[in-house]
Every structure is written in C-alpha cells, then in structure tokens.
C-alpha atoms as a PDB file:
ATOM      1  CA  UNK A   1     175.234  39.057  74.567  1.00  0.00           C
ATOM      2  CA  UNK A   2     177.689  38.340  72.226  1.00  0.00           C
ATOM      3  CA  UNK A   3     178.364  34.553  72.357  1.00  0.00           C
ATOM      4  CA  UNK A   4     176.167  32.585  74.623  1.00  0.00           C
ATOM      5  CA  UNK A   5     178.060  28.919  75.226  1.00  0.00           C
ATOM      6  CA  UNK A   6     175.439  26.347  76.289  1.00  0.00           C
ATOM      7  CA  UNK A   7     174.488  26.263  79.976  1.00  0.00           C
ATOM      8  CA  UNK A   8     175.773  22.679  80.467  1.00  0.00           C
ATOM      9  CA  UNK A   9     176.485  20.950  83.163  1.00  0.00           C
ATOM     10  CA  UNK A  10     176.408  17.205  84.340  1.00  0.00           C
ATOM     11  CA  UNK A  11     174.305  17.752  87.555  1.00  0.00           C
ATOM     12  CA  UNK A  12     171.652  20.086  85.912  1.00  0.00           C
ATOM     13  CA  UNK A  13     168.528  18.195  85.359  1.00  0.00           C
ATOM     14  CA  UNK A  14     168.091  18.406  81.653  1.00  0.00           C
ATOM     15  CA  UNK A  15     164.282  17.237  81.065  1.00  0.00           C
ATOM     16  CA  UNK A  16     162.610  19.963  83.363  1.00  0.00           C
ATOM     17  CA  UNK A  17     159.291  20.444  81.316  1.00  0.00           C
ATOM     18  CA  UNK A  18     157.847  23.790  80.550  1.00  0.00           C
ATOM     19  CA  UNK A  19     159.670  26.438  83.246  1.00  0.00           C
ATOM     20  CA  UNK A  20     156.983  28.759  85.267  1.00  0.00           C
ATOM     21  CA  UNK A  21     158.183  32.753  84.429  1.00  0.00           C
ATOM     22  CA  UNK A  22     159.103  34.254  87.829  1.00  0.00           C
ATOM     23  CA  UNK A  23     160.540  37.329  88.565  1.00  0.00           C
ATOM     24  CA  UNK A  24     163.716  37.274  91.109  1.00  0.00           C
ATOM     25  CA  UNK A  25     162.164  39.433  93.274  1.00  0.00           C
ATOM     26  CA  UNK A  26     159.537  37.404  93.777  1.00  0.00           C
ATOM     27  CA  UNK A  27     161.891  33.982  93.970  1.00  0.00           C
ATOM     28  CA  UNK A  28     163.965  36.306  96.563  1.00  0.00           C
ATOM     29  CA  UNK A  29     160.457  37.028  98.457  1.00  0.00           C
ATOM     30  CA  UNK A  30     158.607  33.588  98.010  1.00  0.00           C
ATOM     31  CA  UNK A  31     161.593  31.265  97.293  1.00  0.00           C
ATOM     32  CA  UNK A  32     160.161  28.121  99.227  1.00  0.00           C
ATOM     33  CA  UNK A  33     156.744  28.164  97.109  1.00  0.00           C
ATOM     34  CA  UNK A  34     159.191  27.107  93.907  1.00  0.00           C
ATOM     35  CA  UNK A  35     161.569  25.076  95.691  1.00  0.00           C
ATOM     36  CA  UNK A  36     162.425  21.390  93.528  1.00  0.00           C
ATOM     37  CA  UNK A  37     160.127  23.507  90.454  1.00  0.00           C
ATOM     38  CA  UNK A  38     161.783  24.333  86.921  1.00  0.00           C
ATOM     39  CA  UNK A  39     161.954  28.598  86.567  1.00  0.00           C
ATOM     40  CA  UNK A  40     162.228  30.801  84.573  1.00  0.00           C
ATOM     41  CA  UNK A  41     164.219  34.497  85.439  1.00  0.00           C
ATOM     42  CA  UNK A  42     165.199  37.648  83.883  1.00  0.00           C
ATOM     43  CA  UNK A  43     168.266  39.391  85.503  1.00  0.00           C
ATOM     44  CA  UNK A  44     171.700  40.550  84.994  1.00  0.00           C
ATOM     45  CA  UNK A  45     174.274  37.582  85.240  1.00  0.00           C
ATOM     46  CA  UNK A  46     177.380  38.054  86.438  1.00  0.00           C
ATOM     47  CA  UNK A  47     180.459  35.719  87.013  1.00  0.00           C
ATOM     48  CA  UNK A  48     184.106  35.346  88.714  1.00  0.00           C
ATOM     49  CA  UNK A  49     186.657  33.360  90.498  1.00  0.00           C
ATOM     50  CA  UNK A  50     184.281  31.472  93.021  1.00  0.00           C
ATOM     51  CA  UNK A  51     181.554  33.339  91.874  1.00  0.00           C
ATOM     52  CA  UNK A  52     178.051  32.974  89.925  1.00  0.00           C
ATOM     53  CA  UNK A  53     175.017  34.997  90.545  1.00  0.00           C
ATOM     54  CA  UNK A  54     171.776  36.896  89.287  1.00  0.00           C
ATOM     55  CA  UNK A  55     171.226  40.433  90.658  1.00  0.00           C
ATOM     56  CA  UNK A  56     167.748  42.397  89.046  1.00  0.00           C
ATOM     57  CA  UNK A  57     169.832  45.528  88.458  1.00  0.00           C
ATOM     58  CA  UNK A  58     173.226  45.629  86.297  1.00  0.00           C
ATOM     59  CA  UNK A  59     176.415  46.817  88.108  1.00  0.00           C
ATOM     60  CA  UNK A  60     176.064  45.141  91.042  1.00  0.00           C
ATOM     61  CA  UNK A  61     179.881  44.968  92.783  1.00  0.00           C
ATOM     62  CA  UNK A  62     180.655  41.490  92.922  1.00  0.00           C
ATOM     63  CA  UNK A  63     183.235  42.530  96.034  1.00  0.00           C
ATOM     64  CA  UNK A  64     180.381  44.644  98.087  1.00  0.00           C
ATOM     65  CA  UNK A  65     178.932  40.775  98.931  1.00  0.00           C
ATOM     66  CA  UNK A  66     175.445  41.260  99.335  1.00  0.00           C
ATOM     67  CA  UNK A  67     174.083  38.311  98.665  1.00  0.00           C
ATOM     68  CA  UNK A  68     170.536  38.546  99.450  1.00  0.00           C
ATOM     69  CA  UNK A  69     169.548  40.288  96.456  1.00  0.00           C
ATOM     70  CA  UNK A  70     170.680  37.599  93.918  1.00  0.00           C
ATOM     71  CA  UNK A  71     170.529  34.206  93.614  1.00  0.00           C
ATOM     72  CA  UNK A  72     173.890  31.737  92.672  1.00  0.00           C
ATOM     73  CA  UNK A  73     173.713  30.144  89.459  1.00  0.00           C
ATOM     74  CA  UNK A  74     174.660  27.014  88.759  1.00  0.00           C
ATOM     75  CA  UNK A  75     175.379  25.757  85.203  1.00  0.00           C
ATOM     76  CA  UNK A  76     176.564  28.380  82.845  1.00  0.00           C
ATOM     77  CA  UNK A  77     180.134  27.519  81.361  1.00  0.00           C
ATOM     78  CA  UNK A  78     182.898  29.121  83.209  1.00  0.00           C
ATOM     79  CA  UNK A  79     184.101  30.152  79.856  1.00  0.00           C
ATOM     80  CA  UNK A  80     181.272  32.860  79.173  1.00  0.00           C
ATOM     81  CA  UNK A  81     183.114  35.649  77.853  1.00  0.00           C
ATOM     82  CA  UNK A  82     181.096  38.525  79.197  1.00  0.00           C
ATOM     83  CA  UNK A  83     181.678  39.295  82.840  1.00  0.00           C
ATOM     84  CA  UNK A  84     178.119  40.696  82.883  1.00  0.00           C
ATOM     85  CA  UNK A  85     175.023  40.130  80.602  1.00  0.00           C
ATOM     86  CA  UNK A  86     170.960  40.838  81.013  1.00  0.00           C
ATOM     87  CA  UNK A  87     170.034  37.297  80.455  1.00  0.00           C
ATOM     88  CA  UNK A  88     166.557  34.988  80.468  1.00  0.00           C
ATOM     89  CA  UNK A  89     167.547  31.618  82.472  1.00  0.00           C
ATOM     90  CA  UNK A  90     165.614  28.741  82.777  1.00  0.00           C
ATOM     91  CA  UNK A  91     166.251  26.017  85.146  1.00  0.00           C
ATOM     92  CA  UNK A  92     165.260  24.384  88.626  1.00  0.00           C
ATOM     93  CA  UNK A  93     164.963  26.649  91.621  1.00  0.00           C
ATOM     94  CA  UNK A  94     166.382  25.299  95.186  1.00  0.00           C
ATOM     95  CA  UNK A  95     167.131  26.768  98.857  1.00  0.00           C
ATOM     96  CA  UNK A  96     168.606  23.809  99.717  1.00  0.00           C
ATOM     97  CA  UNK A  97     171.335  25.146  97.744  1.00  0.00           C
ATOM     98  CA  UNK A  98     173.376  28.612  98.644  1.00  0.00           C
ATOM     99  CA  UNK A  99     176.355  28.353  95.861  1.00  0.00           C
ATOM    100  CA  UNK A 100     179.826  29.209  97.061  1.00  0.00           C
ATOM    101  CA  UNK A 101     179.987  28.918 101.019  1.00  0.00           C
ATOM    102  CA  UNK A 102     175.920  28.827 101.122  1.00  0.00           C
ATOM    103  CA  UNK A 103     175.621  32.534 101.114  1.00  0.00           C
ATOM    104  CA  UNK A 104     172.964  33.371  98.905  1.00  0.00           C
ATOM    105  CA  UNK A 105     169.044  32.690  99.544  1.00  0.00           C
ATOM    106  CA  UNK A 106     168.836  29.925  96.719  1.00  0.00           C
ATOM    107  CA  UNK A 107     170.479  28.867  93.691  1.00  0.00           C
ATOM    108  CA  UNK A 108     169.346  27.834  90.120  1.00  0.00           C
ATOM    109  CA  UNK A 109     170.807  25.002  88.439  1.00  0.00           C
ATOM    110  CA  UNK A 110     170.442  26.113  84.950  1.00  0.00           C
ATOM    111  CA  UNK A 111     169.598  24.334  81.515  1.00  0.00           C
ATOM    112  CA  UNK A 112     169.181  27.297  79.064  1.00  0.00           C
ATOM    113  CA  UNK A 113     169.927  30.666  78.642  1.00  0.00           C
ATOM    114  CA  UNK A 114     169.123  33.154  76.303  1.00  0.00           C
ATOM    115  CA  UNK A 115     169.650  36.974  76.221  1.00  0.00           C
ATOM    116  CA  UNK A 116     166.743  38.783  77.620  1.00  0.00           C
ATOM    117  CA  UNK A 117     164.598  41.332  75.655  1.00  0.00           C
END
C-alpha cells in the first residue's frame, strides 16, 4: 500500500476499544455472534463507483457480483488511490447493514486501516 488516507468518516464510531481479531471467513460464517462488536479483519480491499468491499482472496471481479464472500466497507476515503490493497481493518461489525442496495452479508464501518503483513 502505497498511501493509506485515514479511514474517516462522520458516522464511524471512533472510540471502539480494543478490536477482537477475526478472520472474514469466520465473520461470513458466524456474523451475528459479532454483531454491534469492534473487529478486526485481514483481506483484500477493493473499491469503485457504488462500491466498497473485503473479499479473502485478491482479484476478485468487482462486476461478477458475488457478494456473499465479502463484506461492504464503510469508511475508507473514496480517494484511496489503489483500486485493490491486502489490508488489516479495524472497526465495528453489523448485519443490520448490507452497503450499496443491502447486498452483502454485513458491513464494517471502519476506524483504521493499516496494510496487512
């Protein structure tokens, strides 16, 4: 990751406390035993017009539309440069929440993020 703005946004909860490390598969799986709880999740982020999500693998096709193997994200500046990055997020988990047109599983409204290792 070259240049990593901060993930800020208004609505994001910014005092989450210490975020539990989670796999996506396992928020994918299990997403209602984290629901309203701050996250942590490794995963490959990757952006466009009316479009934010997490996939576990890179080179996901953004067009193909299957959504129930990411999640949406929620908070990361619409002015990230790259159009995919393996990234460590940290934020608060929700169903309640589907991003664009409700079509993932969940979304997580993000407060930091970091490249992964």
């Amino acid at each position: 990751m070259k240049h990593a703005p901060p993930a800020v946004n208004s609505f994001c909860e910014r005092h989450i406390g210490v975020p539990q490390p989670v796999s996506l598969s396992e928020l994918l799986a299990n997403g209602q035993q984290y629901e309203g709880r701050a996250v942590s999740v490794a995963g490959y982020y990757s952006h466009g017009f009316e479009y934010s999500a997490l996939y576990s693998d890179a080179g996901v096709d953004i067009y193909a539309r299957d959504y129930t193997k990411g999640i949406w994200i929620d908070g990361v500046s619409p002015f990230f440069v790259e159009k995919e990055a393996h990234v460590l997020l940290a934020g608060v988990y929700t169903q309640k929440s589907g991003g664009h047109l409700a079509r993932w599983p969940g979304s997580l409204c993000v407060v930091q993020m970091r490249p992964a290792s």
